[in-house]
Amino acid sequence: FVGALNLARSEAVRRSHGVSIRSSGGTIDYASGWKVFKDADQDGADPTTASDVLRESNGVSGKITVTRVTRTGAHCTGTYADATGGDPFVVFNSRGGNDAGGPAFFRICDAGNSSVKGRIVQVGTVGKVSLDCATVTCP
């Protein structure tokens, strides 16, 4: 998933126009898959032609979840909650920035391995993809 975020950002810069990553189901749940696609109008809507899709993933296997979340408070000491009603996409502009007006957060958990803490991946406003927290308790 992190590789797909980095691909979307680098392709936006390389192509000099918007590129988005969107959940396959159109919800905040990315575990069932995602698409990276050319998005010239930067609206995050599903691509209209198959040629616009740069990469598509069928999702993750097993009990791994990838969910868009919001953060309240400081990094790793704040609270992360499902982004109910949030956008099921992230748009990168021609300079690689995140066009959401603020950072986007994703919680990645493995329900099949309770000894491993969840991770929060952040897409900052400048588009940098980074680890926000590595000690999140998974739902």
Coordinates of C-alpha atoms in Angstrom, one line a residue:
F1 CA 0.0 0.0 0.0
V2 CA 2.8 2.4 0.9
G3 CA 4.4 1.5 -2.5
A4 CA 1.2 2.5 -4.3
L5 CA 1.1 5.8 -2.4
N6 CA 4.7 6.5 -3.5
L7 CA 3.9 5.5 -7.0
A8 CA 1.0 7.9 -7.2
R9 CA 3.1 10.7 -6.0
S10 CA 6.1 10.1 -8.3
E11 CA 3.8 9.6 -11.3
A12 CA 2.0 12.9 -10.6
V13 CA 5.4 14.7 -10.7
R14 CA 6.6 12.7 -13.7
R15 CA 3.5 13.3 -15.7
S16 CA 3.0 16.9 -14.5
H17 CA -0.7 16.4 -13.7
G18 CA -2.8 14.9 -11.0
V19 CA -2.7 11.2 -10.0
S20 CA -5.0 9.6 -7.4
I21 CA -5.1 6.5 -5.4
R22 CA -8.7 5.3 -4.6
S23 CA -10.1 2.4 -2.7
S24 CA -11.7 -0.2 -4.9
G25 CA -14.9 -0.2 -2.9
G26 CA -15.2 3.6 -2.8
T27 CA -15.1 3.5 1.0
I28 CA -12.4 4.3 3.6
D29 CA -11.5 0.5 3.6
Y30 CA -8.6 -0.2 1.3
A31 CA -8.2 -3.8 2.3
S32 CA -10.2 -5.0 -0.7
G33 CA -8.0 -3.2 -3.1
W34 CA -7.1 0.2 -4.7
K35 CA -6.4 1.9 -8.0
V36 CA -3.6 4.4 -8.9
F37 CA -4.8 6.4 -11.9
K38 CA -4.3 9.6 -13.9
D39 CA -6.6 12.2 -12.5
A40 CA -6.2 15.4 -14.6
D41 CA -9.1 17.2 -13.0
Q42 CA -7.9 16.0 -9.5
D43 CA -11.4 15.1 -8.3
G44 CA -10.6 11.6 -7.1
A45 CA -13.5 10.1 -9.0
D46 CA -13.1 6.6 -10.5
P47 CA -11.2 6.7 -13.8
T48 CA -13.4 6.8 -16.9
T49 CA -11.2 4.6 -19.1
A50 CA -9.0 1.6 -18.4
S51 CA -6.1 3.4 -20.0
D52 CA -6.1 5.9 -17.1
V53 CA -5.4 3.2 -14.5
L54 CA -1.6 3.0 -13.8
R55 CA -1.8 0.2 -11.3
E56 CA -4.5 -1.8 -9.6
S57 CA -4.2 -4.0 -6.6
N58 CA -6.7 -6.7 -5.4
G59 CA -5.9 -5.7 -1.9
V60 CA -4.2 -7.5 1.0
S61 CA -4.5 -11.1 2.0
G62 CA -5.3 -12.7 5.3
K63 CA -6.6 -10.6 8.2
I64 CA -4.8 -7.4 7.3
T65 CA -6.8 -4.2 7.3
V66 CA -6.0 -0.8 5.7
T67 CA -8.4 1.9 6.7
R68 CA -8.4 5.7 6.3
V69 CA -8.4 7.3 9.7
T70 CA -8.3 10.8 11.3
R71 CA -5.9 11.9 14.0
T72 CA -6.8 14.0 17.0
G73 CA -3.9 15.3 19.0
A74 CA -0.2 14.8 18.6
H75 CA 1.5 12.1 16.6
C76 CA 1.4 8.7 18.4
T77 CA 0.0 10.2 21.6
G78 CA -3.3 11.3 20.0
T79 CA -6.3 9.3 19.0
Y80 CA -6.9 7.6 15.6
A81 CA -10.5 7.0 14.6
D82 CA -12.1 5.7 11.4
A83 CA -12.6 8.6 9.0
T84 CA -16.4 8.1 8.7
G85 CA -17.6 10.0 5.7
G86 CA -14.0 10.7 4.6
D87 CA -12.7 10.7 1.1
P88 CA -11.9 7.2 -0.3
F89 CA -9.0 8.7 -2.2
V90 CA -5.8 10.8 -2.0
V91 CA -5.0 13.1 -4.9
F92 CA -1.4 14.1 -5.7
N93 CA -1.0 17.3 -7.7
S94 CA 1.6 17.9 -10.4
R95 CA 4.2 18.9 -7.8
G96 CA 3.6 15.8 -5.7
G97 CA 1.6 17.5 -3.0
N98 CA -1.4 16.0 -1.3
D99 CA -4.3 18.1 -2.5
A100 CA -6.6 17.4 0.5
G101 CA -5.6 20.5 2.3
G102 CA -4.3 18.5 5.2
P103 CA -2.5 15.2 5.9
A104 CA -4.2 11.9 5.2
F105 CA -3.8 9.0 7.6
F106 CA -4.2 5.2 7.1
R107 CA -4.2 2.5 9.9
I108 CA -2.7 -0.8 8.8
C109 CA -3.3 -3.7 11.2
D110 CA -2.9 -7.5 11.2
A111 CA -5.8 -9.1 13.1
G112 CA -4.2 -12.5 12.6
N113 CA -1.2 -11.5 14.7
S114 CA -2.3 -9.7 17.9
S115 CA 1.3 -9.4 19.2
V116 CA 2.2 -6.9 16.4
K117 CA 1.0 -3.4 16.9
G118 CA -0.7 -1.5 14.1
R119 CA 0.9 1.2 12.0
I120 CA -0.3 4.6 11.0
V121 CA 0.9 5.9 7.6
Q122 CA 0.7 9.6 6.9
V123 CA 0.6 11.4 3.6
G124 CA 1.6 14.9 4.5
T125 CA 0.5 18.1 2.7
V126 CA 3.7 18.1 0.6
G127 CA 2.9 14.5 -0.4
K128 CA 5.6 12.8 1.7
V129 CA 4.6 9.3 2.8
S130 CA 5.9 8.5 6.3
L131 CA 5.2 6.4 9.3
D132 CA 3.3 8.5 11.8
C133 CA 3.0 5.8 14.6
A134 CA 4.2 2.2 15.0
T135 CA 2.4 1.4 18.3
V136 CA -1.3 1.6 17.5
T137 CA -3.7 -0.8 19.2
C138 CA -5.8 -2.4 16.5
P139 CA -9.5 -2.7 16.7

